[in-house]
Short mmCIF file of C-alpha atoms in Angstrom, two decimals:
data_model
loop_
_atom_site.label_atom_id
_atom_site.label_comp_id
_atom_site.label_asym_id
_atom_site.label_seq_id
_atom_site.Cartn_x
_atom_site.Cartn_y
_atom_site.Cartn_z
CA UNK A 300 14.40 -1.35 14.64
CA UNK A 301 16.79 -3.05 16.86
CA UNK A 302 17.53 -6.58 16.26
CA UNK A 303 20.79 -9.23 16.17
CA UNK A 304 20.20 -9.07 12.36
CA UNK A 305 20.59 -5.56 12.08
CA UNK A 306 23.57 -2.83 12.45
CA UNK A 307 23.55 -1.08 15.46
CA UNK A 308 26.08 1.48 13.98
CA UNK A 309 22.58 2.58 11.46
CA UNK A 310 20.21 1.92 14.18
CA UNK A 311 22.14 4.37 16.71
CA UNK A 312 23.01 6.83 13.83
CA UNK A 313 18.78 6.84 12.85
CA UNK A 314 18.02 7.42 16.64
CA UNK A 315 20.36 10.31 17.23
CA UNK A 316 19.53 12.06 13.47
CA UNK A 317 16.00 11.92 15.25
CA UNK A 318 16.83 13.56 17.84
CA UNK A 319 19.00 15.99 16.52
CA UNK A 320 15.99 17.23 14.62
CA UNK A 321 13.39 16.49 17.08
CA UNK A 322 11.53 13.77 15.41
CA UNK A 323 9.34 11.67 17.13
CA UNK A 324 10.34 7.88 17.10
CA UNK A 325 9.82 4.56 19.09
CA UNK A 326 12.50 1.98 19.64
CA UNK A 327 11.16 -1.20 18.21
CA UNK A 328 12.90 -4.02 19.36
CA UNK A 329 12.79 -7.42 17.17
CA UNK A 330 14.09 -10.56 18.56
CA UNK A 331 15.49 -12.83 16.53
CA UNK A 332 14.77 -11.94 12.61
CA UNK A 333 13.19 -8.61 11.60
CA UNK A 334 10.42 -10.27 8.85
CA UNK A 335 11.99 -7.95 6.21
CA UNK A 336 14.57 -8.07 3.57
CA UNK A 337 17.59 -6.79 5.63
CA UNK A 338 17.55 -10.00 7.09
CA UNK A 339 18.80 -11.42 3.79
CA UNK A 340 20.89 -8.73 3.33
CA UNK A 341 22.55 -8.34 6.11
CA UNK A 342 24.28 -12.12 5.84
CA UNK A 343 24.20 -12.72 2.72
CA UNK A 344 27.79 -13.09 0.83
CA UNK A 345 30.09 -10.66 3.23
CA UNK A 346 26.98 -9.22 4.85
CA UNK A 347 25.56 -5.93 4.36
CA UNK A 348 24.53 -2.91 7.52
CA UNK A 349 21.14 -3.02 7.20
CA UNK A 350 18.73 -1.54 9.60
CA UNK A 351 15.08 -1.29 9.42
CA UNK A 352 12.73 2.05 9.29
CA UNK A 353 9.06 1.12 10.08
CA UNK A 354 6.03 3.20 10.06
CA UNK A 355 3.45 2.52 12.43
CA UNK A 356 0.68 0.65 11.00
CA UNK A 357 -2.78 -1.02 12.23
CA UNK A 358 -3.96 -4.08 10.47
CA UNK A 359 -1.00 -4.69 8.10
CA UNK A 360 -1.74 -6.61 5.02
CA UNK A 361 -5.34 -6.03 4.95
CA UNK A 362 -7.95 -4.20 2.94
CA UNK A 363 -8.56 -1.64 5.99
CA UNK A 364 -4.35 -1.31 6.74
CA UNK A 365 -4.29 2.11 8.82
CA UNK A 366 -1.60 4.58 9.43
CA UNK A 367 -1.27 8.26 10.75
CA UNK A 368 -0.02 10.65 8.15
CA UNK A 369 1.76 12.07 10.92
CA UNK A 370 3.57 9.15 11.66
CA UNK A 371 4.35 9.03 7.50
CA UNK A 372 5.68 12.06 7.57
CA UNK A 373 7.61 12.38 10.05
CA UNK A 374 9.07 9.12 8.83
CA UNK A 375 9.87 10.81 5.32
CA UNK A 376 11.72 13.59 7.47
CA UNK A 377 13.33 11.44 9.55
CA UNK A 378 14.62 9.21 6.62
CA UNK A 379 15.44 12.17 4.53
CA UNK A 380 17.60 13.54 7.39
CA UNK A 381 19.70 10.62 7.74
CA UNK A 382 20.43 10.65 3.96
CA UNK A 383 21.88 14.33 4.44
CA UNK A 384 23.79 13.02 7.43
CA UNK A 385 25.71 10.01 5.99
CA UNK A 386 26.20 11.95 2.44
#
């Protein structure tokens, strides 16, 4: 995600580990406040770099929420890269 709230340092470092290891993403761009948690964390006290990881959903919050596995996995990789990355 991309979004005032968020660290564009994390958000860069996501895109490029997704690239590096050609993972499919999609920029999504928030204005304003995410919805999520890193919006709290990223001003609370001294602040926090947050950034936010989504997985592409249909009908969120409902009984008939849809995603691709796909789209779940290659969210786990991505993820999982950028955890061997930073170290």
């Amino acid at each position: 995600g991309i979004s005032p709230t968020l660290s564009r340092d994390i958000s860069d470092m996501l895109i490029s580990t997704a690239k590096e290891n050609n993972i499919s993403f999609q920029h999504e761009v928030m204005s304003g406040l995410t919805g999520t948690n890193a919006d709290c964390f990223s001003v609370t006290g001294n602040g926090a770099k947050t950034c936010t990881c989504s997985i592409p959903i249909r009908y969120m919050h409902t009984p008939a929420e849809t995603a691709s596995v796909s789209d779940i996995e290659a969210t786990a990789s991505l993820l999982a890269a950028f955890v061997r990355r930073v170290k």
